[in-house]
Amino acid sequence: MPFRPRYTGLIDKYRDRLPVHDDTRIISLGEGNTPLIRLNNVPAQTGKDVDIYVKYEGLNPTGSFKDRGMTMAVTKAVEEGSRAIICASTGNTSAAAAAYAARAGISAFVLIPDGKIAMGKLAQAMMHGAVVIQIKGNFDAGMQLVKEVGKDAPVTIVNSINPYRLQGQKTAAFEIIEELGRAPDFHCLPVGNAGNITAHWIGYCEYSSASGDHVTEACAFCQGHCRFAGGAVVGNRPKMVGYQAAGSAPFMRGEMVDNPETVATAIRIGHPQSWDQAWKVSEESGGWFDECSDEEILAAQKLLAEREGVFCEPASATSLAGALRDIGNGKIPEGSSVVCTLTGHGLKDPDTAIKQSTTPVMTVEATLESVKSVILDNLA
Ligand SMILES: *Cc1c(COP(=O)(O)O)cnc(C)c1O
């Protein structure tokens, strides 16, 4: 067998494009390198000629794209001598922070909203030994507190306001370009704090920059950490499309939302931290924002699971829900290639999945006859 080096995570892979030194101790769990799956059955259902791919970020080590940012944030925190990290979280950031802190041998403090976090995510934070602080408030309140605490407590904030997070997350765009041989025409993402849509744009810009990897002037998004010079773009870049849950859609309202509500708890955020950046991404890329109802989101989640065998959490399905609508109405024209990011794994939120399942679990006698009769009744 030909020798192939072991995959050791995205920092090792994209080392020359990330802010690390040769002797930096990398804190990694082998994140990144997630599958880009071409949908086989769903596109036909739209009646339009489009290519839809899903980037299955649920297959990262802790089950969401947050691992891409967390490997960078924790690597840099450790390099800078930090002994503790802190974040506010709708669940997935806390799961990732807890795991990478465990790996690094440092402490993690996570602030989660009271009762509005999916079970799998809470289990992860607890299992990895994070100090879980449930606040009687929502994510936005937690974020505010974390910013205050971070001012003088000896903890490093690992929310996406930490610029290293976006640096790690930009690598998803690199992987997509390398796999497709070009950027897609449209890239659709669920939007909460809007860090991820910003990170993808940094990645696409950097990869398509004519100046290659020796750029010194900073781009408008990365606070000096990326190598994109702006200007001279040689490769193609996608239109970036951000979809929000209707009850939690500040980008649609054009202003912050104080009491966001949605079944898609991962994007139940009314005060996005990357507000200015995301507007700029939308404008520069020629994309747009839109919103999806909870019903549309859950329908897309189910469609993916039933027709493609891909199980993502509700928030993640927002990207496909929106894309399908915009393919239907022609905003995404025929002939386009579309990538939808599936941000987190379906197993994160088993309660919502079971609640909306239409196939009941049948209980029968433990006899051959009863099992056979169920099979005969249910053959497609
Ligand atoms: C964090 C998260 C999002 C939102 O990403 P932002 O960078 O906050 O816009 C969407 N889906 C899932 C599953 C997430 O965990």
PDB file of N, CA and C in Angstrom, residues 262-303:
ATOM      1  N   THR A 262     -36.796  30.031  18.424  1.00  0.00           N
ATOM      2  CA  THR A 262     -36.854  29.074  17.313  1.00  0.00           C
ATOM      3  C   THR A 262     -36.521  27.681  17.824  1.00  0.00           C
ATOM      4  N   VAL A 263     -37.024  26.692  17.100  1.00  0.00           N
ATOM      5  CA  VAL A 263     -36.705  25.300  17.418  1.00  0.00           C
ATOM      6  C   VAL A 263     -35.224  25.025  17.121  1.00  0.00           C
ATOM      7  N   ALA A 264     -34.651  25.856  16.247  1.00  0.00           N
ATOM      8  CA  ALA A 264     -33.245  25.700  15.872  1.00  0.00           C
ATOM      9  C   ALA A 264     -32.380  26.406  16.920  1.00  0.00           C
ATOM     10  N   THR A 265     -32.226  25.772  18.077  1.00  0.00           N
ATOM     11  CA  THR A 265     -31.617  26.447  19.227  1.00  0.00           C
ATOM     12  C   THR A 265     -30.193  26.943  18.966  1.00  0.00           C
ATOM     13  N   ALA A 266     -29.486  26.309  18.050  1.00  0.00           N
ATOM     14  CA  ALA A 266     -28.103  26.715  17.781  1.00  0.00           C
ATOM     15  C   ALA A 266     -28.025  28.115  17.173  1.00  0.00           C
ATOM     16  N   ILE A 267     -29.122  28.565  16.568  1.00  0.00           N
ATOM     17  CA  ILE A 267     -29.125  29.901  15.964  1.00  0.00           C
ATOM     18  C   ILE A 267     -30.173  30.798  16.627  1.00  0.00           C
ATOM     19  N   ARG A 268     -30.455  30.497  17.872  1.00  0.00           N
ATOM     20  CA  ARG A 268     -31.391  31.331  18.643  1.00  0.00           C
ATOM     21  C   ARG A 268     -30.594  32.493  19.226  1.00  0.00           C
ATOM     22  N   ILE A 269     -30.250  33.427  18.348  1.00  0.00           N
ATOM     23  CA  ILE A 269     -29.358  34.535  18.689  1.00  0.00           C
ATOM     24  C   ILE A 269     -29.930  35.818  18.095  1.00  0.00           C
ATOM     25  N   GLY A 270     -30.147  36.805  18.941  1.00  0.00           N
ATOM     26  CA  GLY A 270     -30.772  38.036  18.474  1.00  0.00           C
ATOM     27  C   GLY A 270     -29.801  39.184  18.283  1.00  0.00           C
ATOM     28  N   HIS A 271     -28.609  39.035  18.893  1.00  0.00           N
ATOM     29  CA  HIS A 271     -27.600  40.099  18.810  1.00  0.00           C
ATOM     30  C   HIS A 271     -26.304  39.528  18.225  1.00  0.00           C
ATOM     31  N   PRO A 272     -26.248  39.335  16.911  1.00  0.00           N
ATOM     32  CA  PRO A 272     -25.083  38.674  16.297  1.00  0.00           C
ATOM     33  C   PRO A 272     -23.788  39.452  16.541  1.00  0.00           C
ATOM     34  N   GLN A 273     -22.748  38.716  16.883  1.00  0.00           N
ATOM     35  CA  GLN A 273     -21.464  39.344  17.197  1.00  0.00           C
ATOM     36  C   GLN A 273     -20.722  39.813  15.943  1.00  0.00           C
ATOM     37  N   SER A 274     -20.965  39.152  14.809  1.00  0.00           N
ATOM     38  CA  SER A 274     -20.266  39.560  13.575  1.00  0.00           C
ATOM     39  C   SER A 274     -21.214  40.330  12.641  1.00  0.00           C
ATOM     40  N   TRP A 275     -21.981  41.217  13.217  1.00  0.00           N
ATOM     41  CA  TRP A 275     -23.008  41.988  12.500  1.00  0.00           C
ATOM     42  C   TRP A 275     -22.421  42.757  11.310  1.00  0.00           C
ATOM     43  N   ASP A 276     -21.454  43.622  11.548  1.00  0.00           N
ATOM     44  CA  ASP A 276     -20.895  44.455  10.470  1.00  0.00           C
ATOM     45  C   ASP A 276     -20.212  43.615   9.403  1.00  0.00           C
ATOM     46  N   GLN A 277     -19.419  42.629   9.871  1.00  0.00           N
ATOM     47  CA  GLN A 277     -18.695  41.783   8.924  1.00  0.00           C
ATOM     48  C   GLN A 277     -19.666  41.065   7.992  1.00  0.00           C
ATOM     49  N   ALA A 278     -20.738  40.528   8.561  1.00  0.00           N
ATOM     50  CA  ALA A 278     -21.660  39.724   7.756  1.00  0.00           C
ATOM     51  C   ALA A 278     -22.370  40.568   6.697  1.00  0.00           C
ATOM     52  N   TRP A 279     -22.708  41.809   7.039  1.00  0.00           N
ATOM     53  CA  TRP A 279     -23.311  42.687   6.023  1.00  0.00           C
ATOM     54  C   TRP A 279     -22.328  42.922   4.881  1.00  0.00           C
ATOM     55  N   LYS A 280     -21.079  43.072   5.251  1.00  0.00           N
ATOM     56  CA  LYS A 280     -20.041  43.315   4.254  1.00  0.00           C
ATOM     57  C   LYS A 280     -19.849  42.079   3.360  1.00  0.00           C
ATOM     58  N   VAL A 281     -19.879  40.909   3.974  1.00  0.00           N
ATOM     59  CA  VAL A 281     -19.757  39.657   3.215  1.00  0.00           C
ATOM     60  C   VAL A 281     -20.886  39.571   2.188  1.00  0.00           C
ATOM     61  N   SER A 282     -22.077  39.871   2.669  1.00  0.00           N
ATOM     62  CA  SER A 282     -23.250  39.770   1.812  1.00  0.00           C
ATOM     63  C   SER A 282     -23.112  40.707   0.606  1.00  0.00           C
ATOM     64  N   GLU A 283     -22.702  41.933   0.903  1.00  0.00           N
ATOM     65  CA  GLU A 283     -22.553  42.949  -0.128  1.00  0.00           C
ATOM     66  C   GLU A 283     -21.417  42.592  -1.105  1.00  0.00           C
ATOM     67  N   GLU A 284     -20.263  42.259  -0.560  1.00  0.00           N
ATOM     68  CA  GLU A 284     -19.106  41.961  -1.413  1.00  0.00           C
ATOM     69  C   GLU A 284     -19.341  40.752  -2.311  1.00  0.00           C
ATOM     70  N   SER A 285     -20.024  39.759  -1.766  1.00  0.00           N
ATOM     71  CA  SER A 285     -20.185  38.509  -2.516  1.00  0.00           C
ATOM     72  C   SER A 285     -21.390  38.562  -3.450  1.00  0.00           C
ATOM     73  N   GLY A 286     -22.243  39.552  -3.270  1.00  0.00           N
ATOM     74  CA  GLY A 286     -23.460  39.626  -4.071  1.00  0.00           C
ATOM     75  C   GLY A 286     -24.523  38.658  -3.581  1.00  0.00           C
ATOM     76  N   GLY A 287     -24.425  38.272  -2.325  1.00  0.00           N
ATOM     77  CA  GLY A 287     -25.402  37.334  -1.762  1.00  0.00           C
ATOM     78  C   GLY A 287     -26.543  38.056  -1.066  1.00  0.00           C
ATOM     79  N   TRP A 288     -27.229  37.363  -0.181  1.00  0.00           N
ATOM     80  CA  TRP A 288     -28.359  37.955   0.529  1.00  0.00           C
ATOM     81  C   TRP A 288     -28.650  37.182   1.820  1.00  0.00           C
ATOM     82  N   PHE A 289     -29.527  37.752   2.636  1.00  0.00           N
ATOM     83  CA  PHE A 289     -30.042  37.068   3.826  1.00  0.00           C
ATOM     84  C   PHE A 289     -31.515  36.767   3.605  1.00  0.00           C
ATOM     85  N   ASP A 290     -31.966  35.694   4.217  1.00  0.00           N
ATOM     86  CA  ASP A 290     -33.407  35.428   4.227  1.00  0.00           C
ATOM     87  C   ASP A 290     -33.730  34.626   5.475  1.00  0.00           C
ATOM     88  N   GLU A 291     -34.997  34.368   5.665  1.00  0.00           N
ATOM     89  CA  GLU A 291     -35.392  33.647   6.870  1.00  0.00           C
ATOM     90  C   GLU A 291     -36.257  32.443   6.515  1.00  0.00           C
ATOM     91  N   CYS A 292     -36.268  31.443   7.374  1.00  0.00           N
ATOM     92  CA  CYS A 292     -37.093  30.252   7.195  1.00  0.00           C
ATOM     93  C   CYS A 292     -37.913  30.043   8.464  1.00  0.00           C
ATOM     94  N   SER A 293     -39.137  29.564   8.271  1.00  0.00           N
ATOM     95  CA  SER A 293     -39.967  29.264   9.443  1.00  0.00           C
ATOM     96  C   SER A 293     -39.459  27.986  10.099  1.00  0.00           C
ATOM     97  N   ASP A 294     -39.822  27.779  11.350  1.00  0.00           N
ATOM     98  CA  ASP A 294     -39.442  26.536  12.027  1.00  0.00           C
ATOM     99  C   ASP A 294     -39.970  25.322  11.261  1.00  0.00           C
ATOM    100  N   GLU A 295     -41.163  25.436  10.687  1.00  0.00           N
ATOM    101  CA  GLU A 295     -41.743  24.314   9.934  1.00  0.00           C
ATOM    102  C   GLU A 295     -40.868  23.979   8.726  1.00  0.00           C
ATOM    103  N   GLU A 296     -40.436  25.013   8.009  1.00  0.00           N
ATOM    104  CA  GLU A 296     -39.570  24.773   6.843  1.00  0.00           C
ATOM    105  C   GLU A 296     -38.249  24.122   7.258  1.00  0.00           C
ATOM    106  N   ILE A 297     -37.723  24.576   8.374  1.00  0.00           N
ATOM    107  CA  ILE A 297     -36.442  24.057   8.868  1.00  0.00           C
ATOM    108  C   ILE A 297     -36.564  22.575   9.201  1.00  0.00           C
ATOM    109  N   LEU A 298     -37.611  22.231   9.948  1.00  0.00           N
ATOM    110  CA  LEU A 298     -37.798  20.834  10.342  1.00  0.00           C
ATOM    111  C   LEU A 298     -38.107  19.959   9.127  1.00  0.00           C
ATOM    112  N   ALA A 299     -38.833  20.506   8.161  1.00  0.00           N
ATOM    113  CA  ALA A 299     -39.143  19.734   6.951  1.00  0.00           C
ATOM    114  C   ALA A 299     -37.859  19.433   6.175  1.00  0.00           C
ATOM    115  N   ALA A 300     -36.962  20.402   6.110  1.00  0.00           N
ATOM    116  CA  ALA A 300     -35.699  20.182   5.390  1.00  0.00           C
ATOM    117  C   ALA A 300     -34.826  19.172   6.128  1.00  0.00           C
ATOM    118  N   GLN A 301     -34.840  19.251   7.456  1.00  0.00           N
ATOM    119  CA  GLN A 301     -34.066  18.291   8.253  1.00  0.00           C
ATOM    120  C   GLN A 301     -34.548  16.865   7.971  1.00  0.00           C
ATOM    121  N   LYS A 302     -35.865  16.722   7.916  1.00  0.00           N
ATOM    122  CA  LYS A 302     -36.454  15.403   7.706  1.00  0.00           C
ATOM    123  C   LYS A 302     -36.191  14.904   6.281  1.00  0.00           C
ATOM    124  N   LEU A 303     -36.325  15.827   5.331  1.00  0.00           N
ATOM    125  CA  LEU A 303     -36.087  15.483   3.924  1.00  0.00           C
ATOM    126  C   LEU A 303     -34.673  14.929   3.741  1.00  0.00           C
TER     127      LEU A 303
END
